[in-house]
CSV table of C-alpha atoms in Angstrom, one decimal:
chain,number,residue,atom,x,y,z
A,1256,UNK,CA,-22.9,-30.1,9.2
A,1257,UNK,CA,-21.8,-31.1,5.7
A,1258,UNK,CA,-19.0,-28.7,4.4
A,1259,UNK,CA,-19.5,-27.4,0.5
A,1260,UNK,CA,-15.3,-27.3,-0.8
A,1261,UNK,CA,-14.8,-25.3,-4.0
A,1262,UNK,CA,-11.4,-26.9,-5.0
A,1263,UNK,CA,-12.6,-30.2,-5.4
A,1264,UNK,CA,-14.8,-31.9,-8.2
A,1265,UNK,CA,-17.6,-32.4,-5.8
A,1266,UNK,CA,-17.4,-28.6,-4.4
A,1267,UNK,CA,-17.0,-27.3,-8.0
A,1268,UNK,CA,-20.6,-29.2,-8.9
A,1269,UNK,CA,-22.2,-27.8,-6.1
A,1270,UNK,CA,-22.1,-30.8,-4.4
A,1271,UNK,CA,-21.6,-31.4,-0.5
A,1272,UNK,CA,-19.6,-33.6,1.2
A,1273,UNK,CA,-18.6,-35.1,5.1
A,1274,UNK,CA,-16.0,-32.7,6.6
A,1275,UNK,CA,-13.7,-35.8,7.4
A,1276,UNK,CA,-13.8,-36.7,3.5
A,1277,UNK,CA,-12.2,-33.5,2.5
A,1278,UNK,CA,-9.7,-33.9,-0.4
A,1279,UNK,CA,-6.3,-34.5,0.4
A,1280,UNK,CA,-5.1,-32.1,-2.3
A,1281,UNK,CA,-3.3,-28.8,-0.5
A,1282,UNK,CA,-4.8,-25.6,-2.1
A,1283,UNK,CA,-2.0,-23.4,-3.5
A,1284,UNK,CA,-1.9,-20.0,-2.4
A,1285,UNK,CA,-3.9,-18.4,-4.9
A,1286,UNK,CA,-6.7,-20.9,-4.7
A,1287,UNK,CA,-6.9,-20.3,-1.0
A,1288,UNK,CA,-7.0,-16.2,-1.8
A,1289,UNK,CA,-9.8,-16.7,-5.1
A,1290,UNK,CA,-11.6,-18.7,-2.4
A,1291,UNK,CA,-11.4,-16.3,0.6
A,1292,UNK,CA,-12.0,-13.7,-2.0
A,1293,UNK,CA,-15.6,-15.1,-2.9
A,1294,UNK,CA,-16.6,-15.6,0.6
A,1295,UNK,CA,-15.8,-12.0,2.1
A,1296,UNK,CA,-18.0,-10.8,4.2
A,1297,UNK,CA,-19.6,-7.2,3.8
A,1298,UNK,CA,-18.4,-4.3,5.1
A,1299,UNK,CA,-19.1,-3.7,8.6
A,1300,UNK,CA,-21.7,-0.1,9.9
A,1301,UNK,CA,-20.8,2.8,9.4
A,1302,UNK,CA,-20.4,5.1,12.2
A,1303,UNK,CA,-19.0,8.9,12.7
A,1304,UNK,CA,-16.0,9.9,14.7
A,1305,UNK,CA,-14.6,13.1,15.8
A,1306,UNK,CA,-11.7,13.5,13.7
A,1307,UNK,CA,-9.1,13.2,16.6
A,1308,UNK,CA,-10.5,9.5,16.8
A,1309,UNK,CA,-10.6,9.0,13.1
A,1310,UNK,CA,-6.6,8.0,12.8
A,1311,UNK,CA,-6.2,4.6,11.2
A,1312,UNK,CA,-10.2,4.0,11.2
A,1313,UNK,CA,-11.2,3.7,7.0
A,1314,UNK,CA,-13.2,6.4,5.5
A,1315,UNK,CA,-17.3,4.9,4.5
A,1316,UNK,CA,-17.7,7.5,2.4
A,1317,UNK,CA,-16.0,9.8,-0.1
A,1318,UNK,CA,-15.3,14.0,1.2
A,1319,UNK,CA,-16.1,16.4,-1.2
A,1320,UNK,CA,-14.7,20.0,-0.3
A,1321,UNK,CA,-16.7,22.7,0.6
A,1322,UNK,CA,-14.5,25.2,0.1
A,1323,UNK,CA,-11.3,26.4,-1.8
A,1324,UNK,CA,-8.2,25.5,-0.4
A,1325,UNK,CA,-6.5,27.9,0.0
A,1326,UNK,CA,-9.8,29.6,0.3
A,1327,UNK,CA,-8.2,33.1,-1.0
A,1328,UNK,CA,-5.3,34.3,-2.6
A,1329,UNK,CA,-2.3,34.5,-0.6
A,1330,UNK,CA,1.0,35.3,-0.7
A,1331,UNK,CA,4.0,32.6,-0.1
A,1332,UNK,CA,6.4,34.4,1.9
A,1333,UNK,CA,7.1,37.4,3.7
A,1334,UNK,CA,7.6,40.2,0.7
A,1335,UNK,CA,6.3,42.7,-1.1
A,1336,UNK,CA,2.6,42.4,-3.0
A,1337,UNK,CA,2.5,44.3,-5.9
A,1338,UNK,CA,0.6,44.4,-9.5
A,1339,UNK,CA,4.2,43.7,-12.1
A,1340,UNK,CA,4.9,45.8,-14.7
A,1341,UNK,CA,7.4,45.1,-16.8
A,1342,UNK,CA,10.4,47.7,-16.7
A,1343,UNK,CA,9.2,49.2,-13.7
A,1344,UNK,CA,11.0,48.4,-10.5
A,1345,UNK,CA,10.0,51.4,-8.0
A,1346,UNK,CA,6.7,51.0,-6.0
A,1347,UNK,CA,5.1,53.5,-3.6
A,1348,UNK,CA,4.2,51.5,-0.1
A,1349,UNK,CA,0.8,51.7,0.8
A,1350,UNK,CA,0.2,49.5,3.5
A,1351,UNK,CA,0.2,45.9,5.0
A,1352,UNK,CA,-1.2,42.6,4.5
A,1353,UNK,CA,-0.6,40.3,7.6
A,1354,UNK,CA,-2.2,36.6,8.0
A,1355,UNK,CA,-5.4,37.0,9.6
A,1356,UNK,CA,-6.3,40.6,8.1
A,1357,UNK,CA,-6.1,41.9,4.4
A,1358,UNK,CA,-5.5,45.0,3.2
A,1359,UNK,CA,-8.7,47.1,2.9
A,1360,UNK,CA,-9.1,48.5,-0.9
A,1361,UNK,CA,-7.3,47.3,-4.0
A,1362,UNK,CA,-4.0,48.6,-5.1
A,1363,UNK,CA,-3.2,51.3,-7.8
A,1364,UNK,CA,-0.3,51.0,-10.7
A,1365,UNK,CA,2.7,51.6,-8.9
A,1366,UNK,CA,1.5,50.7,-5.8
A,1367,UNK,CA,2.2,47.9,-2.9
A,1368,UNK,CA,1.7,46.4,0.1
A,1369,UNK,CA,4.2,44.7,2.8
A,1370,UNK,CA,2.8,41.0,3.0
A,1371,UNK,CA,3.6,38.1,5.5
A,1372,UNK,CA,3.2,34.4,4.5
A,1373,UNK,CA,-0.7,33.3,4.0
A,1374,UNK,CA,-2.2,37.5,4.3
A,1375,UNK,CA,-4.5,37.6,1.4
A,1376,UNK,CA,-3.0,39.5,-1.6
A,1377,UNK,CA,-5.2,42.7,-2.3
A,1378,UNK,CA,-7.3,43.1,-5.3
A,1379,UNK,CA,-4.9,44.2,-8.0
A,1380,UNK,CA,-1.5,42.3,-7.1
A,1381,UNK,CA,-0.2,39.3,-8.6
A,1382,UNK,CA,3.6,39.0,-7.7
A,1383,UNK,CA,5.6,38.8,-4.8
A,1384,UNK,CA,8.6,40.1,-4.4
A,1385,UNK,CA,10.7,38.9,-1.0
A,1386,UNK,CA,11.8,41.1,0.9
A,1387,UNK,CA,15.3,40.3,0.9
A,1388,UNK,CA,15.0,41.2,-3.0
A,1389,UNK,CA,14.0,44.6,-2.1
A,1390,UNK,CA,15.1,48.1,-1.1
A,1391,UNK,CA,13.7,50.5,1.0
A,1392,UNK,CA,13.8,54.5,0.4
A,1393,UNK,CA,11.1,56.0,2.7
A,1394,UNK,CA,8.3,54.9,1.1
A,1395,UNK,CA,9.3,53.7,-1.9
A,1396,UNK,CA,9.6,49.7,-2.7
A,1397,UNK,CA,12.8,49.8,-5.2
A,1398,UNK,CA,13.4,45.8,-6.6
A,1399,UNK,CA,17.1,45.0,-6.9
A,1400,UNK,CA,17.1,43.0,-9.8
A,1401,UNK,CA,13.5,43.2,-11.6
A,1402,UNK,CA,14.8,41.3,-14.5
A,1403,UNK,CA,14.8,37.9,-12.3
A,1404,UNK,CA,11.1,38.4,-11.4
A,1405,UNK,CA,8.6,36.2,-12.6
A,1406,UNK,CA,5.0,37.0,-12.8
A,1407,UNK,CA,2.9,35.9,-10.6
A,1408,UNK,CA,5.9,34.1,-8.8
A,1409,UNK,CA,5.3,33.8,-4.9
A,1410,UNK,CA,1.8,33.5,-4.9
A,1411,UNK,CA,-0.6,30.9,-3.7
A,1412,UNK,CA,-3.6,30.7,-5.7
A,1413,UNK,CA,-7.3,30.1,-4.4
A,1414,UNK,CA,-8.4,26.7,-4.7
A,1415,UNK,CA,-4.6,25.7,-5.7
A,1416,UNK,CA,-4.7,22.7,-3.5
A,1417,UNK,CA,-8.5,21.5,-3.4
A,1418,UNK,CA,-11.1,23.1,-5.6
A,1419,UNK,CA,-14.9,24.1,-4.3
A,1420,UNK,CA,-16.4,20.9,-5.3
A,1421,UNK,CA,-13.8,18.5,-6.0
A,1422,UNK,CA,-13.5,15.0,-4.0
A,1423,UNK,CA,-10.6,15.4,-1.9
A,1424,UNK,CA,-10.4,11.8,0.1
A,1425,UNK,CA,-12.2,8.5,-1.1
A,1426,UNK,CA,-14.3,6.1,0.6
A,1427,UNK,CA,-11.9,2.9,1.2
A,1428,UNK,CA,-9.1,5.2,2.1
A,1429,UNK,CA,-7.2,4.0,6.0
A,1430,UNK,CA,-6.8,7.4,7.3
A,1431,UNK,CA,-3.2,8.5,8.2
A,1432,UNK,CA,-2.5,12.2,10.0
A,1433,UNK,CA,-2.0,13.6,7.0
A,1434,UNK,CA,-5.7,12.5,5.5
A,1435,UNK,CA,-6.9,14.4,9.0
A,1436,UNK,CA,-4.9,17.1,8.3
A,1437,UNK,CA,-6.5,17.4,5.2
A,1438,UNK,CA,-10.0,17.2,6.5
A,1439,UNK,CA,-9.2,19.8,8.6
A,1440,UNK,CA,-8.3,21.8,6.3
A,1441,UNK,CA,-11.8,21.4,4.8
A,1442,UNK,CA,-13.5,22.0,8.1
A,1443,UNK,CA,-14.4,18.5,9.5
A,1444,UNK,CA,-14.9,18.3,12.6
A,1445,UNK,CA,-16.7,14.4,12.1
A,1446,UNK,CA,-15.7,12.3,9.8
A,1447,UNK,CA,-18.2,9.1,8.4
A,1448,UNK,CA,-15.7,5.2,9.1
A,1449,UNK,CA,-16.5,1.6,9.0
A,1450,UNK,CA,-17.2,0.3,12.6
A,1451,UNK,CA,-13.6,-1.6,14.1
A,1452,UNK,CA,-14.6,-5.1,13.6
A,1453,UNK,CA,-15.0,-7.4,16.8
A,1454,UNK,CA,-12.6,-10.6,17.0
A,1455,UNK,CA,-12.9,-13.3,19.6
A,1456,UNK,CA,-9.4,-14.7,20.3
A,1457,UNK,CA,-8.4,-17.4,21.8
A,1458,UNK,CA,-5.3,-20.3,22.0
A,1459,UNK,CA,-6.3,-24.2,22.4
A,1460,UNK,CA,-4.3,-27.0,24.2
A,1461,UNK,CA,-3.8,-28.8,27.1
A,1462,UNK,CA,-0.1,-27.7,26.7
A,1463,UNK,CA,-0.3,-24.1,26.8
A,1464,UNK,CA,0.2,-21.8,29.5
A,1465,UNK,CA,-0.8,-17.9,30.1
A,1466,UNK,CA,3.0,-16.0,31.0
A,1467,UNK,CA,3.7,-15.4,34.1
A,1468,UNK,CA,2.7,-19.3,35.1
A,1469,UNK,CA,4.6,-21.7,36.0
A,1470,UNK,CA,5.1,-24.3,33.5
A,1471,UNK,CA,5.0,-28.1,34.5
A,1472,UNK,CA,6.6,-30.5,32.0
A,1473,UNK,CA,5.7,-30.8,28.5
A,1474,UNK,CA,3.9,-27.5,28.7
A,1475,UNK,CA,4.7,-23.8,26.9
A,1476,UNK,CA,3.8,-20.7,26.8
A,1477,UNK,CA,1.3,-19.3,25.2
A,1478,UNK,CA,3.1,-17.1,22.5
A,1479,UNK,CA,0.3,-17.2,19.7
A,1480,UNK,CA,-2.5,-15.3,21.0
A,1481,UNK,CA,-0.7,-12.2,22.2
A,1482,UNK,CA,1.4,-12.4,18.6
A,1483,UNK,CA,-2.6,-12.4,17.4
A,1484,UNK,CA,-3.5,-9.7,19.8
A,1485,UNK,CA,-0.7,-7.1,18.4
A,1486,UNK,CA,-2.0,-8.2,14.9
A,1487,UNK,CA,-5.0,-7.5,15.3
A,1488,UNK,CA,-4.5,-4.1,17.2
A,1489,UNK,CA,-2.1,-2.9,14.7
A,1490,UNK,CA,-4.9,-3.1,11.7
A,1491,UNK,CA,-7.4,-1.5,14.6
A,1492,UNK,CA,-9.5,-4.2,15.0
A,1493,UNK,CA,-11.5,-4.6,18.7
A,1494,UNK,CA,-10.1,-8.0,20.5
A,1495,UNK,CA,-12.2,-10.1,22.2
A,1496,UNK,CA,-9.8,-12.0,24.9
A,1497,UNK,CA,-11.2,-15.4,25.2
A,1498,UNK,CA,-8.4,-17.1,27.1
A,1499,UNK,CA,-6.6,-20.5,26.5
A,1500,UNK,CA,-9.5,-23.6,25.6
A,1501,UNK,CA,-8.3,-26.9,26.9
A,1502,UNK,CA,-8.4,-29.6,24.4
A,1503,UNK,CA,-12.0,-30.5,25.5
A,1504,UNK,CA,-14.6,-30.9,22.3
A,1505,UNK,CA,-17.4,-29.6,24.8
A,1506,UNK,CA,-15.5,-26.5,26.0
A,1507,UNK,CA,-14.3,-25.8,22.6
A,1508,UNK,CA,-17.7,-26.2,20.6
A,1509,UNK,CA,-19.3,-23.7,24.2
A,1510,UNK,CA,-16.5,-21.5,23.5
A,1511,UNK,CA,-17.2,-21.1,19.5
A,1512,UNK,CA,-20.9,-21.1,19.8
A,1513,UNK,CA,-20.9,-18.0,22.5
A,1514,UNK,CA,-17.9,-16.1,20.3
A,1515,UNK,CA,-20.6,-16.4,17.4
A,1516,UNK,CA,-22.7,-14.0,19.0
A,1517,UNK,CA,-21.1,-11.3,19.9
A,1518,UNK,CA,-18.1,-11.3,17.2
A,1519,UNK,CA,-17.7,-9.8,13.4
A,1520,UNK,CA,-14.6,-13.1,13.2
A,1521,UNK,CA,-13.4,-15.7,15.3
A,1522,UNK,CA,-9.7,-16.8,15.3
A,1523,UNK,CA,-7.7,-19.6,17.2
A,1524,UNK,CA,-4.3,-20.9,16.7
A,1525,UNK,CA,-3.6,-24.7,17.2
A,1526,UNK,CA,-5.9,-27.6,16.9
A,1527,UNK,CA,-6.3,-27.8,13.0
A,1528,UNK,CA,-4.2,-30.3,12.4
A,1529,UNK,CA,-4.5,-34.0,12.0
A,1530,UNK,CA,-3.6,-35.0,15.7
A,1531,UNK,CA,-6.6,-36.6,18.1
A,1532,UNK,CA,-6.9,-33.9,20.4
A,1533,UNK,CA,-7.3,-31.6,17.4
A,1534,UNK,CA,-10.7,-30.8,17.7
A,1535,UNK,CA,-11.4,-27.3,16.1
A,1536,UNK,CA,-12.4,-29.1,12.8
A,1537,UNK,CA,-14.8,-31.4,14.4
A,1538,UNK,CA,-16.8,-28.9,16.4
A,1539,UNK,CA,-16.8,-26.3,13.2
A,1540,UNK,CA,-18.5,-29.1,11.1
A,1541,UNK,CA,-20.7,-29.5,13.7
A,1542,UNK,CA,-21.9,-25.7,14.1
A,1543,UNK,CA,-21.1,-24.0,10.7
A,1544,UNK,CA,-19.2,-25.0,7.5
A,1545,UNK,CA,-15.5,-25.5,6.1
A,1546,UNK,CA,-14.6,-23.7,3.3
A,1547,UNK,CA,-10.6,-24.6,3.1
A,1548,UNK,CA,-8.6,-27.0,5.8
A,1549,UNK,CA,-5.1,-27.2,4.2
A,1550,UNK,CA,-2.8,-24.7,1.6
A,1551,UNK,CA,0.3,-25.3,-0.1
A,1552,UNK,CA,2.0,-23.1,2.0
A,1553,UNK,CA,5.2,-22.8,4.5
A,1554,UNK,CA,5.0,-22.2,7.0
A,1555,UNK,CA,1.2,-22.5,7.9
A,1556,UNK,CA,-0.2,-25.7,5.8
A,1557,UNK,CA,-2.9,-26.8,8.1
A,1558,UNK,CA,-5.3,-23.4,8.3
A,1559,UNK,CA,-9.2,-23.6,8.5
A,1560,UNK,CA,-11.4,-21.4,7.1
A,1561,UNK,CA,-15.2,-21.5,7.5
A,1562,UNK,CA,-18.3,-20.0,9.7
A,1563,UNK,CA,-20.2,-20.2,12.4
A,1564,UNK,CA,-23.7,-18.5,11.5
A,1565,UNK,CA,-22.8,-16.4,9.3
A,1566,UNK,CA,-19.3,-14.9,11.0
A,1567,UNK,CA,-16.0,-16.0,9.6
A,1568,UNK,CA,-14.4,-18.3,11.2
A,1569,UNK,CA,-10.0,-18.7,10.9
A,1570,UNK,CA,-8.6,-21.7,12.5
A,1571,UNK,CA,-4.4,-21.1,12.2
A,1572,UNK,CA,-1.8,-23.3,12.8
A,1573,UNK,CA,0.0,-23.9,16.1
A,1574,UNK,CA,3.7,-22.6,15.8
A,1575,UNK,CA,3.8,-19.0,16.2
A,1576,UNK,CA,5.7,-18.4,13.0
A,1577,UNK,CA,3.2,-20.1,11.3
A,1578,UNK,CA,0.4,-17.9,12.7
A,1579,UNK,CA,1.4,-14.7,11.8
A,1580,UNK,CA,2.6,-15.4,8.2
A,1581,UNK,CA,-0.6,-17.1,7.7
A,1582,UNK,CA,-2.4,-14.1,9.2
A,1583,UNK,CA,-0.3,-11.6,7.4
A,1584,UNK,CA,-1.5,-14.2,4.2
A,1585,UNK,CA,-5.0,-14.8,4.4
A,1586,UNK,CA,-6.8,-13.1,7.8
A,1587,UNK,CA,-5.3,-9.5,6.9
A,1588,UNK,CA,-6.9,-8.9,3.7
A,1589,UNK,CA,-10.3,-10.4,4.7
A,1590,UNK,CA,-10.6,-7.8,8.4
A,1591,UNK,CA,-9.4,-5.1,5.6
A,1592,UNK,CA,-12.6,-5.6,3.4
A,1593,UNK,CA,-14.6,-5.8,6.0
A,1594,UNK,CA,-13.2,-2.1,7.4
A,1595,UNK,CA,-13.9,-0.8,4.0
A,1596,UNK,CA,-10.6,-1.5,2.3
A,1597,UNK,CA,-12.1,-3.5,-0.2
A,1598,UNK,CA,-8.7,-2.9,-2.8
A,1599,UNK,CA,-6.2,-3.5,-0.6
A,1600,UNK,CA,-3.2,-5.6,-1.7
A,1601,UNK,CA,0.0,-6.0,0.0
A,1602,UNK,CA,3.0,-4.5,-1.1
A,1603,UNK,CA,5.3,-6.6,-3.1
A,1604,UNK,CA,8.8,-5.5,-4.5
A,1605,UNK,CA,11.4,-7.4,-6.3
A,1606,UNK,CA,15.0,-8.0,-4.5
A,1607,UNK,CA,18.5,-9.6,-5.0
A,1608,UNK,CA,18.9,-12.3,-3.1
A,1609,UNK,CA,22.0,-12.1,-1.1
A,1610,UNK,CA,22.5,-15.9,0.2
A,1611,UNK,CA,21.4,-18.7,-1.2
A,1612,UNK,CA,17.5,-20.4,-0.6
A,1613,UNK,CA,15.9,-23.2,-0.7
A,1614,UNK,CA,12.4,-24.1,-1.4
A,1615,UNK,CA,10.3,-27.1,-2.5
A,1616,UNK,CA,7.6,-27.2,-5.5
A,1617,UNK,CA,4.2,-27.0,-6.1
A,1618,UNK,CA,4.4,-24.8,-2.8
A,1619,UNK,CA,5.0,-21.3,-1.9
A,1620,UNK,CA,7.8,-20.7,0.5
A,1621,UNK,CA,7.7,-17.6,2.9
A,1622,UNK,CA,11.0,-17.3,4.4
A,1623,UNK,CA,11.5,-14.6,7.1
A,1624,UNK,CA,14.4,-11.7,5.3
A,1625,UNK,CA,16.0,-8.6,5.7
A,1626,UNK,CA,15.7,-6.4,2.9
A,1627,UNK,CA,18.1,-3.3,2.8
A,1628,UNK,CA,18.8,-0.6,0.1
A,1629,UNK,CA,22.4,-0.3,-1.7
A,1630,UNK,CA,23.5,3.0,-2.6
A,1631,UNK,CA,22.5,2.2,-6.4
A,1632,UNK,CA,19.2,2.0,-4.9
A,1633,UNK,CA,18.6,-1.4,-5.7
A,1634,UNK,CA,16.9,-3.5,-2.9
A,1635,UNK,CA,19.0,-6.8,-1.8
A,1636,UNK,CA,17.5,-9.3,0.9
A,1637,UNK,CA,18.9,-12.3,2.9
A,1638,UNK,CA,17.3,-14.6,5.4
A,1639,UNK,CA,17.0,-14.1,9.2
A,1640,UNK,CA,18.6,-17.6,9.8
A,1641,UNK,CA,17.2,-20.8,10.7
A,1642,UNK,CA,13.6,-20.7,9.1
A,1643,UNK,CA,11.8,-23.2,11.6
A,1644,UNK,CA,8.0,-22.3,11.9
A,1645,UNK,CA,8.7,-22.2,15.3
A,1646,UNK,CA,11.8,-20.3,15.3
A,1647,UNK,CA,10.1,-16.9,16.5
A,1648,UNK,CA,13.0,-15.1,16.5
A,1649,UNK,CA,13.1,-15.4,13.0
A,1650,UNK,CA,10.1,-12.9,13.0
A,1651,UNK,CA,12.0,-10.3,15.5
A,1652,UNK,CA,14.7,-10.2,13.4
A,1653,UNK,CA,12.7,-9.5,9.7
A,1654,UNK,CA,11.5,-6.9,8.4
A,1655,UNK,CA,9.8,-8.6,5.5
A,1656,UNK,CA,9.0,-12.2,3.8
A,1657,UNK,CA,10.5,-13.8,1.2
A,1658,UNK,CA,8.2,-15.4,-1.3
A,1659,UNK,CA,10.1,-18.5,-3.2
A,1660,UNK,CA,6.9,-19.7,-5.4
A,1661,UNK,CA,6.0,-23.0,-6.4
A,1662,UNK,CA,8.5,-23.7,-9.5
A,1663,UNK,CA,11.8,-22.9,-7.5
A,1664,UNK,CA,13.2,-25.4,-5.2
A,1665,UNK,CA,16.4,-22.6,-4.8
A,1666,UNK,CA,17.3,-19.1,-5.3
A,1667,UNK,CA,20.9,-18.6,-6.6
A,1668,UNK,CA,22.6,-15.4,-4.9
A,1669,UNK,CA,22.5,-12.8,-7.5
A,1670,UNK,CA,18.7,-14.0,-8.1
A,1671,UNK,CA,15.8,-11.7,-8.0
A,1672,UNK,CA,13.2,-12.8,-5.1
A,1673,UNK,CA,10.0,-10.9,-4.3
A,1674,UNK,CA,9.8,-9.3,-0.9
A,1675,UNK,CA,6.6,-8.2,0.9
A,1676,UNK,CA,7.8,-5.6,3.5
A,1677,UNK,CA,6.2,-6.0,7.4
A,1678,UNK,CA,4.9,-2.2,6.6
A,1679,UNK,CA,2.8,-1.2,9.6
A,1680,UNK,CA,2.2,-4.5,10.5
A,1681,UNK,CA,5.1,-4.4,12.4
């Protein structure tokens, strides 16, 4: 199949082209992300979930309260309820308010009632007084120091928190235990998510090995798809386990054909390059299209991206470094668009370098850092080490990347980087 490229002349005019005759110009980052970005796929179906299965699944549709929250009046400690008058400070105690059950009948000038956090105050009062601030005379509520009391202090409002009517989470939101606290508070007992999309996995080589094999010469283990497999379970995706493809065109074109019908993506890791038993790009010209082969990017230069039918199709690099910045990159913000997070960016903060760097233009560097937190409060950052894409360790050790872009070749120490923190990635 002919591949349409939009960084080229050719793709730019609409024009197609043979997939081996692809430019040899590397996108930059940002190309890459404009051209993902114009080929995302919709959001997946919507489904509803009981709200203990709703953690980390992204809301389809914005929850408008029903209710006040707090749905009455109520005090905010244990205390004394009473209607304040200045320059009084002696009240008669006429009963209790306890969580769960008021007190019947509103109260009368001069009047109050004992309270416990959340009763509901009685019609009438508007001030709480603790208790520790009172004294008690047989019935009477005498206030130590009335000139310290505020009006209307100690009291939680009706509605305070979420008004009748008011929207209080928004479709696109990932929902974290306090969103489901929330929506219990409302009442929820089902809440309305995207569906977790389905990705086919699998590793390709004649060199790779499941763990727990032995390994014959030449051969390793296969480190990227279970990298790809926490990935993908940390942003709650549903992975389809396809194996490890020998470097066999038939096998491999079987394998992607079958993945296209019961997957929302399809990812592999190794074969995109420009060796001759690299034969991902071959068979994905053959059954769908090519939308980017190469980005100016390290680690992670040779990545495919096209489809099969009409499900996305990511074809990462081989070194496992390699595949989970690139996946971090470029697969993590297309599988959050199509759960619903169609805003999402990654976080980016800025940093002093603590070491020196080095980089090369006209691409982006992502070396693998440490970022910590002086007692100034200013974030500083320094590598892991060697920075090999295969260097795995490099990954353990980080909690974030550095991005060097294009016009650095090196970052002095004093220099401000930018950092994107692992976050729940990792």
């Amino acid at each position: 199949m002919a591949v349409a490229l939009g960084n080229d002349a050719a793709g730019a005019a609409g024009m197609t082209i043979s997939c081996f005759s692809m430019s040899p110009r590397s996108l930059s980052v940002e190309e890459a992300h404009q051209l993902l970005s114009s080929m995302m796929p919709a959001p997946l179906d919507i489904e509803a979930v009981a709200l203990h299965c709703a953690l980390e699944r992204v809301l389809a549709c914005d929850i408008v309260s029903p209710i006040n929250v707090p749905a009455y009046t109520n005090s905010a400690m244990d205390g004394y309820a009473m209607a304040w008058q200045q320059g009084n400070y002696r009240f008669r105690l006429v009963g209790v308010a306890l969580a769960g059950h008021g007190f019947a009948g509103p109260l009368n000038p001069g009047e109050c009632v004992r309270v416990t956090t959340g009763a509901p105050l009685p019609e009438g009062a508007d001030t709480v007084v603790m208790r520790e601030q009172v004294e008690l005379n047989g019935n009477d509520v005498i206030v130590l120091a009335p000139e310290k009391v505020v009006p209307g202090q100690n009291v939680r409002q009706a509605g305070e928190d979420i008004c009748q009517g008011q929207t209080a989470l928004t479709q696109g939101t990932r929902l974290k235990p306090q969103h489901l606290g929330l929506a219990a508070s409302l009442g929820m007992a089902v809440l309305k998510v995207y569906s977790r999309p389905r990705v086919a996995l699998f590793s390709s080589g004649d060199e790779v090995r499941a763990p727990g094999t032995p390994l014959a010469e030449a051969q390793i283990y296969d480190t990227n798809r279970f990298a790809l497999h926490g990935l993908l379970t940390k942003l709650g995706a549903e992975v389809i386990d396809l194996g490890i493809l020998p470097d066999q065109e038939g096998k491999i074109r079987d394998a992607l054909q079958a993945a296209s019908t019961q997957a929302d993506m399809i990812i592999t890791s190794g074969g995109v390059s420009v060796g001759e038993a690299d034969w991902i790009k071959t068979v994905l010209c053959e059954l769908g299209d090519i939308g980017l082969w190469r980005i100016a990017l390290r680690p992670g230069r040779p990545l495919a991206f096209g489809h099969i039918g009409s499900v996305p199709f990511f074809g990462l690099p081989g070194n496992p470094v390699a595949v989970m910045v690139t996946f971090i990159q470029f697969v993590q913000p297309m599988l959050r668009h199509m759960m619903g997070q169609r805003d999402w960016y990654p976080q980016r903060f800025m940093a002093i370098a603590d070491e020196p760097m080095h980089s090369r233009r006209e691409r982006i560097d992502y070396h693998r850092g440490i970022f910590r937190c002086d007692e100034q409060g200013q974030l500083h950052v320094r590598t892991t080490g060697a920075q090999g894409s295969n260097i795995l360790t490099s990954m353990v050790r980080a909690n974030c990347l550095i991005e060097i872009d294009e016009h650095h070749e090196q970052v002095a120490v004093g220099e401000r980087v930018t950092i994107q923190p692992f976050g729940e990635l990792t």
